[in-house]
């Protein structure tokens, strides 16, 4: 393929944090160009937002249905390759289904849908159409997260016994929903879904734990809290976990951990040693050994075979040139783009390119929300993870 | 008082790690001298151990009952002031009771006794005799732990909402009980008590959480595990916590976290900010604020009034001359010694000197073990903390 | 302006590290599109490299003179806005002069030219044409570097007394020039210039020290070394510094510090406190105070007025979403682009946009190389910094 | 030997920081008892200080000459084994000579004497008497410093190329000599000697560099500064170094680095990798490799043969129970005591016990002061290190 992929965007108007992040991630590697957008449900905002990012006015839409319909009708040389959906949670499902039905691949923010049932329907549609879907569980895009997953899969730690994952944020320590639009919809059951904190960040933590360890949550015992009075959804919680492999664990997530930024961190312990990765310093993976000095693996490290091909593939710079959140996000887009390019070219994508979160992770994420809320409301100690 | 205090020791023969630590802690500040010992139940070991530490052969005993009896009969100018008990858990209660009955103050390793019932009896005896008892919950001896407690008591963080305390060790990742005497008795229900990991280190974590936050555990939901096959007691666990103040929390303790040393760490979040303290770098207290840059409080820091009198009192050196575990242990002994000196002199000990763990903490610790085992065995989600 | 800026590139063919970095930096924010390139002096490589990045074959050139000539002749609506030059050092001057003479703004890798004399001529040309030039001293693009500069300018530390800057790398610990093209030209006096290590990374360190402190190097005492036998240029060195403000300092740079990645770090001390910034963790600025706890400033921190407008302007994400080297590089491009846009629109660029390194820094950098080599060769202790 | 060693102390009255540190260090391991003291030149202070530490009034002296004379006349079973001298620099030499002449071993604070000439005389006296002298260069007592020295001696890094040592403190940022007795004599040429900062802490840095690397300073180029106006001696400086092995280095020391505590740090780079040790976190030794992940060596680590016998010998606790400055100090005393015990017993001290700084290091330290001051005053770039 001798062209960039063409992207359309639903949501992500000016002032929307995550829309801008998606555009940076998509731009970064020069593989994708944003060609069309329905950036807001407010027509004025939609148009103004398009101008600000130099979108062609002819392809700046004021509603997503029109966009999908018109773009689907364009000739192959102009048609969009995929649609990115960055609306609030309640407005994911319909545009995603319509995009797939119109033959577009899809990128979608997590949580994938508003309900588990929708997620299952979306999964069926993806499978039926054969199209690709990228779910932006950003944190699995970091090279040292890839490295961790591969080391465990390769048995470096022996059998995994313990998984501790934590995700403290402080930004909802006060009733911020009165001032911030992002806080408002995230704490509103009508727009966010069954859970606040667990839906917004607990799902990231659960996804990361399963991705790195290769184990699946099988039982849980959850305690969800509304700490700030009057809030509509949980802003804090902790979950005891049992995995299908016999490992046990703890997941802690809070949006009222005052003074914390976005401190996602995971530790996994096996028979021979442990791994520690923290998002605040994402280029470092600490590998602790039972009977020898701990090692510091670094993204871009010049270690010969010590770094897995997955870590190397997802790194742009040599060691000591820190890459961050936007590059991790960019890795999702890059791998998705490489996969689409291979499909278009009729070639086989590399395993490294195919390693991005998709609709299966989306279904598990929605199930996590359902299960964690059910467990928290139950007087039973352990509840089975059900999909 | 113009003399050092006189200490006798029960247990702590050669090769016993914690006995040597107690002696270093007692020696450090020149306030105490070891004058007598019944260092082992094995008479040969008792005598040889005495020689190695230059103990007067006349006061080197081969059983503790003889020691207590003979020493109690000495004239006041020679008599021991207190007895330190560093035997395995099952052998704490009897010597402690006998020491008190003979008029000796007592220092005792944690957990204070083998059962909660014994702890209660010991508490009654302490109260009846008016003697002093130091329980060596070492970690509360660190100056930055004192600082944390004081900042919370003074309301610096506002109301406390979340308490996360963790204590990973890796030394029992393999069946070490086959090689190490210390591992053997700690994993043996007959010598250690109802719990292994939770008794050995979970109690430290619980004590630290209550000490720093000023809140008491009120309900819990525990999951204890035996990870290494064939082991007699739990070597790992996690507990969801509800405190009497409304705060919630998580306690994680593991002795199979391969690659970890002794990584006790606590985080407490209030309305305005959070505190973080880790035993591996004990001279630093990280104070995170909701709306301004985080601050690094350092032991010995030259901050004028920023450091509480309790932190200053428990520091020997200026900032940047790191003090560690032995000094924290020494602080317990120093405060205990200052309290005994004041009693002997008929003066009032300072509040800073009186701030050492005692029999009340011992009872709570034993209750923690009882409650956490009961909760883990229960199918009920939440169990009330009962004493 | 309702369009992206159009960029042309000289150098930066496939396998050239820094060319790819420039493209990512330029792409990132959607303000610039790469429209033309003369990516290699090898015509085949030039054409293949163009294809790989989806460059229009009609604007993929095999020599830069043709490109500049043809592009200059295009109508205003198609013409390039600026030219990025990413060739080895010896091949900077001529294309830069030609680009300026053809009316193009210029982005150029550092060191700006091969000789100080060329740098001065280039400066004269920039001033004569009124065009803009961006010199990619990447490290001054980090938000926490901006914050440091502003805090010092605002007097937060009082008068600056000490500046310690260090830049250890390990990648030339072996005679890597035999294997790596990048190592080969950097250690070849004919392509790199008078100095190796000091030219390649010492200039970054010197630039950072002057940028943050606001002081200028006035005297120096340098010791440059060739550590790896047979190498043509210095691979290591240290310099004692005296600044025009009376501050003193030390600059250490090495490319044979085995095991180091790219560990640029600076510490500045004033009467009231000190600042510490390290490129490996670029989102943190440690601010140490003489008489109160140190503070941790974080990029994207939610501190109200604590962060300067320059730091905020150069940050894309909220605190805890780490940005890195590519974003710092992107900040240079973004500020340059905003400045060009303002010029095109006839408006005044913001002070924050104008804060990018240019031709004046280029001249000082070349003078640093000249002076440091002269000082190292001198038996005089102190030599005056001359331009 | 079945007794503790008997120590006498000259200097170290109440309020003297370093005297208290020596007592803690000597007490710690139960090998030494303080039996006599001439703690102050002020008789009242001498007597009161003795009381505070429970010294026998009969052996509490008001001048050191009387003490040495009387104690020398005591029978062997009561006589002091060694004398610790903790007076200001100008008052080291005479008591040390007199102690040696009276047959006492000596412990002495650094710098060993007031002048280089005195140091040489003292060395001759030590050699003539066959007695032992411990110079308390504390920082070489840390187990991870021992580990670093051994790894380099064993060739783990290959040939050493670079040594960077730094020692920033901030406590003299203001004219503290007006308030603090310790600051007053340290900045007074009549009591401190030729140099302030370089004598007080630069000597520690130089000693550490030579100890760890095994190389000796051969040439230097120094720049010493008086930063705080009106001060009598240097409070800041930097030195370029050339070692006898061909390695080069930089030594930076400052007491006006506002906000720094006692931040001694050393980095050594060889052909294959580098070592980094910082006194603020003394239980960690970072080992960086050219072509594999860096390793974290920890004091007390459970690594089998990875830790040298010297590191193990100087550690009291298992990994994760941090030891600090007082334990490092205690290691000097413990090794000195073990050496004296062996001499008394007619046995051979272990190599690990003999590894403490003595009179040879004292002479080099005084020569360092002489040389660094001479170099700073010289217009010659490089001056030869002369003894």
XYZ file of N, CA, C and O in Angstrom, chain D residues 70-151:
328
model
N 47.409 8.964 83.871
C 46.829 8.138 84.928
C 46.377 6.775 84.402
O 46.565 5.747 85.050
N 45.757 6.818 83.243
C 45.247 5.555 82.704
C 46.393 4.622 82.305
O 46.304 3.407 82.460
N 47.496 5.222 81.863
C 48.647 4.407 81.479
C 49.231 3.683 82.691
O 49.868 2.622 82.564
N 49.017 4.272 83.858
C 49.579 3.690 85.074
C 48.701 2.598 85.676
O 49.100 1.918 86.633
N 47.503 2.424 85.127
C 46.584 1.405 85.688
C 47.066 0.001 85.324
O 47.774 -0.192 84.338
N 46.697 -0.976 86.146
C 47.091 -2.349 85.829
C 46.410 -2.825 84.537
O 45.374 -2.278 84.119
N 47.012 -3.836 83.955
C 46.564 -4.289 82.641
C 45.073 -4.624 82.597
O 44.412 -4.408 81.597
N 44.557 -5.152 83.660
C 43.139 -5.541 83.679
C 42.174 -4.368 83.721
O 40.960 -4.563 83.604
N 42.689 -3.157 83.900
C 41.803 -1.991 83.981
C 42.127 -0.944 82.918
O 41.287 -0.110 82.584
N 43.345 -1.026 82.449
C 43.868 -0.029 81.522
C 43.012 0.100 80.256
O 42.491 -0.895 79.753
N 42.939 1.290 79.753
C 42.240 1.499 78.483
C 42.973 0.767 77.355
O 44.211 0.655 77.375
N 42.193 0.293 76.402
C 42.797 -0.323 75.213
C 43.075 0.707 74.123
O 44.028 0.576 73.371
N 42.194 1.684 74.040
C 42.416 2.694 72.974
C 41.757 4.015 73.353
O 40.880 4.070 74.220
N 42.231 5.049 72.666
C 41.772 6.422 72.896
C 41.116 6.933 71.619
O 41.708 6.839 70.545
N 39.923 7.479 71.765
C 39.250 8.112 70.631
C 39.390 9.629 70.746
O 39.044 10.197 71.785
N 39.859 10.251 69.668
C 40.106 11.697 69.669
C 39.117 12.384 68.741
O 39.134 12.161 67.524
N 38.231 13.189 69.303
C 37.163 13.825 68.507
C 37.138 15.333 68.734
O 36.078 15.963 68.720
N 38.299 15.903 68.917
C 38.442 17.356 69.048
C 38.468 18.003 67.661
O 38.588 17.309 66.657
N 38.395 19.353 67.603
C 38.582 20.011 66.295
C 39.959 19.705 65.708
O 40.886 19.332 66.432
N 40.075 19.903 64.414
C 41.273 19.473 63.665
C 42.604 19.885 64.299
O 43.556 19.104 64.332
N 42.669 21.121 64.766
C 43.959 21.627 65.255
C 44.405 20.882 66.517
O 45.582 20.945 66.885
N 43.492 20.210 67.177
C 43.803 19.554 68.443
C 43.801 18.030 68.318
O 43.425 17.317 69.241
N 44.206 17.529 67.158
C 44.299 16.074 66.966
C 45.701 15.545 67.275
O 45.868 14.514 67.893
N 46.669 16.270 66.769
C 48.027 15.728 66.717
C 48.626 15.446 68.099
O 49.106 14.335 68.362
N 48.604 16.423 68.957
C 49.274 16.246 70.244
C 48.694 15.104 71.067
O 49.442 14.233 71.541
N 47.381 15.073 71.279
C 46.852 13.936 72.041
C 47.114 12.592 71.361
O 47.361 11.588 72.050
N 47.086 12.591 70.042
C 47.334 11.317 69.352
C 48.755 10.832 69.604
O 48.983 9.646 69.908
N 49.710 11.750 69.497
C 51.100 11.367 69.743
C 51.273 10.876 71.181
O 51.916 9.848 71.441
N 50.705 11.619 72.091
C 50.848 11.273 73.499
C 50.197 9.926 73.808
O 50.727 9.120 74.588
N 49.060 9.684 73.202
C 48.384 8.402 73.420
C 49.265 7.256 72.932
O 49.462 6.252 73.644
N 49.800 7.422 71.743
C 50.667 6.369 71.194
C 51.895 6.173 72.085
O 52.305 5.046 72.376
N 52.455 7.280 72.509
C 53.639 7.187 73.364
C 53.332 6.464 74.671
O 54.210 5.841 75.271
N 52.109 6.567 75.123
C 51.717 5.883 76.351
C 51.169 4.471 76.091
O 50.607 3.848 76.989
N 51.309 4.032 74.852
C 50.957 2.641 74.576
C 49.505 2.393 74.224
O 49.061 1.246 74.168
N 48.767 3.454 73.964
C 47.361 3.276 73.598
C 47.176 3.245 72.080
O 47.770 4.063 71.373
N 46.342 2.351 71.646
C 45.875 2.436 70.271
C 45.002 3.684 70.139
O 44.510 4.219 71.142
N 44.755 4.122 68.893
C 44.093 5.415 68.695
C 43.003 5.334 67.627
O 43.187 4.691 66.594
N 41.892 5.994 67.935
C 40.865 6.287 66.918
C 40.840 7.795 66.773
O 40.842 8.517 67.768
N 40.796 8.262 65.535
C 40.902 9.712 65.340
C 39.975 10.143 64.219
O 39.819 9.451 63.220
N 39.350 11.296 64.441
C 38.484 11.855 63.414
C 39.318 12.397 62.267
O 40.475 12.756 62.450
N 38.743 12.466 61.120
C 39.449 13.039 59.983
C 39.133 14.530 59.871
O 38.068 14.937 60.356
N 39.927 15.385 59.279
C 41.279 15.079 58.802
C 42.197 14.760 59.974
O 42.041 15.322 61.046
N 43.154 13.897 59.719
C 43.909 13.282 60.814
C 44.663 14.295 61.669
O 44.766 14.129 62.884
N 45.177 15.355 61.038
C 45.948 16.377 61.778
C 45.650 17.745 61.191
O 44.762 17.895 60.346
N 46.413 18.715 61.649
C 46.233 20.083 61.165
C 47.084 20.317 59.918
O 46.701 21.042 59.019
N 48.254 19.670 59.887
C 49.156 19.841 58.729
C 49.610 18.474 58.219
O 49.562 17.476 58.945
N 50.063 18.487 56.988
C 50.597 17.268 56.393
C 51.815 16.772 57.164
O 52.001 15.583 57.385
N 52.653 17.716 57.571
C 53.858 17.354 58.306
C 53.510 16.568 59.581
O 54.123 15.545 59.889
N 52.531 17.047 60.315
C 52.081 16.325 61.516
C 51.616 14.912 61.169
O 51.877 13.957 61.900
N 50.903 14.822 60.077
C 50.390 13.505 59.672
C 51.535 12.534 59.430
O 51.485 11.355 59.808
N 52.585 13.052 58.776
C 53.742 12.181 58.524
C 54.398 11.749 59.831
O 54.821 10.594 59.986
N 54.502 12.665 60.774
C 55.098 12.321 62.069
C 54.256 11.269 62.791
O 54.777 10.345 63.409
N 52.948 11.466 62.694
C 52.054 10.512 63.350
C 52.201 9.131 62.717
O 52.208 8.099 63.417
N 52.324 9.114 61.407
C 52.500 7.844 60.708
C 53.778 7.154 61.196
O 53.795 5.943 61.473
N 54.831 7.932 61.310
C 56.096 7.354 61.771
C 55.937 6.782 63.182
O 56.435 5.688 63.493
N 55.211 7.513 64.020
C 55.017 7.051 65.397
C 54.190 5.750 65.438
O 54.492 4.832 66.210
N 53.161 5.690 64.635
C 52.347 4.462 64.581
C 53.218 3.288 64.151
O 53.190 2.209 64.754
N 54.004 3.525 63.137
C 54.854 2.434 62.637
C 55.888 2.019 63.685
O 56.177 0.838 63.865
N 56.423 2.999 64.354
C 57.444 2.722 65.372
C 56.865 1.932 66.546
O 57.483 0.989 67.051
N 55.663 2.313 66.975
C 55.083 1.666 68.163
C 54.415 0.337 67.843
O 54.180 -0.473 68.735
N 54.051 0.150 66.596
C 53.312 -1.066 66.250
C 51.874 -1.052 66.724
O 51.166 -2.064 66.653
N 51.416 0.094 67.171
C 50.020 0.200 67.615
C 49.089 0.418 66.410
O 49.556 0.687 65.306
N 47.804 0.306 66.665
C 46.821 0.460 65.576
C 46.155 1.825 65.643
O 45.915 2.357 66.729
N 45.850 2.348 64.486
C 45.144 3.630 64.407
C 43.997 3.499 63.410
O 44.186 3.020 62.293
N 42.827 3.918 63.878
C 41.642 3.959 63.006
C 41.328 5.410 62.692
O 41.139 6.220 63.602
N 41.261 5.740 61.403
C 40.837 7.079 60.967
C 39.393 6.945 60.482
O 39.115 6.154 59.579
N 38.494 7.742 61.039
C 37.069 7.455 60.774
C 36.566 8.081 59.474
O 35.732 8.979 59.468
N 37.090 7.569 58.377
C 36.490 7.852 57.067
C 35.267 6.961 56.948
O 35.278 5.915 56.289
N 34.186 7.431 57.576
C 32.986 6.628 57.771
C 32.483 5.936 56.523
O 31.989 4.799 56.574
N 32.535 6.641 55.404
C 31.791 6.180 54.238
C 32.350 4.887 53.656
O 31.654 4.165 52.964
N 33.600 4.613 53.959
C 34.152 3.333 53.491
C 33.689 2.176 54.382
O 34.048 1.035 54.116
N 32.923 2.469 55.408
C 32.397 1.408 56.262
C 31.111 0.790 55.754
O 30.656 -0.234 56.277
N 30.524 1.386 54.740
C 29.251 0.858 54.214
C 29.471 -0.439 53.439
O 30.404 -0.523 52.616
N 28.617 -1.418 53.638
C 28.819 -2.695 52.942
C 28.796 -2.569 51.424
O 29.551 -3.268 50.738
N 27.972 -1.693 50.891
C 27.907 -1.598 49.432
C 29.118 -0.846 48.866
O 29.438 -0.995 47.684
N 29.789 -0.075 49.683
C 31.071 0.512 49.264
C 32.138 -0.584 49.208
O 32.933 -0.648 48.262
N 32.098 -1.456 50.199
C 33.009 -2.611 50.169
C 32.752 -3.451 48.909
O 33.677 -3.883 48.225
N 31.474 -3.667 48.635
C 31.101 -4.464 47.456
C 31.644 -3.816 46.179
O 32.211 -4.498 45.315
N 31.488 -2.513 46.081
C 31.964 -1.793 44.894
C 33.477 -1.974 44.740
O 33.975 -2.282 43.646
N 34.188 -1.770 45.834
C 35.654 -1.918 45.779
C 36.042 -3.317 45.309
O 36.926 -3.481 44.471
N 35.360 -4.307 45.854
C 35.721 -5.689 45.505
C 35.389 -6.012 44.055
O 36.126 -6.703 43.370
N 34.246 -5.533 43.581
C 33.888 -5.821 42.189
C 34.907 -5.221 41.234
O 35.271 -5.829 40.229
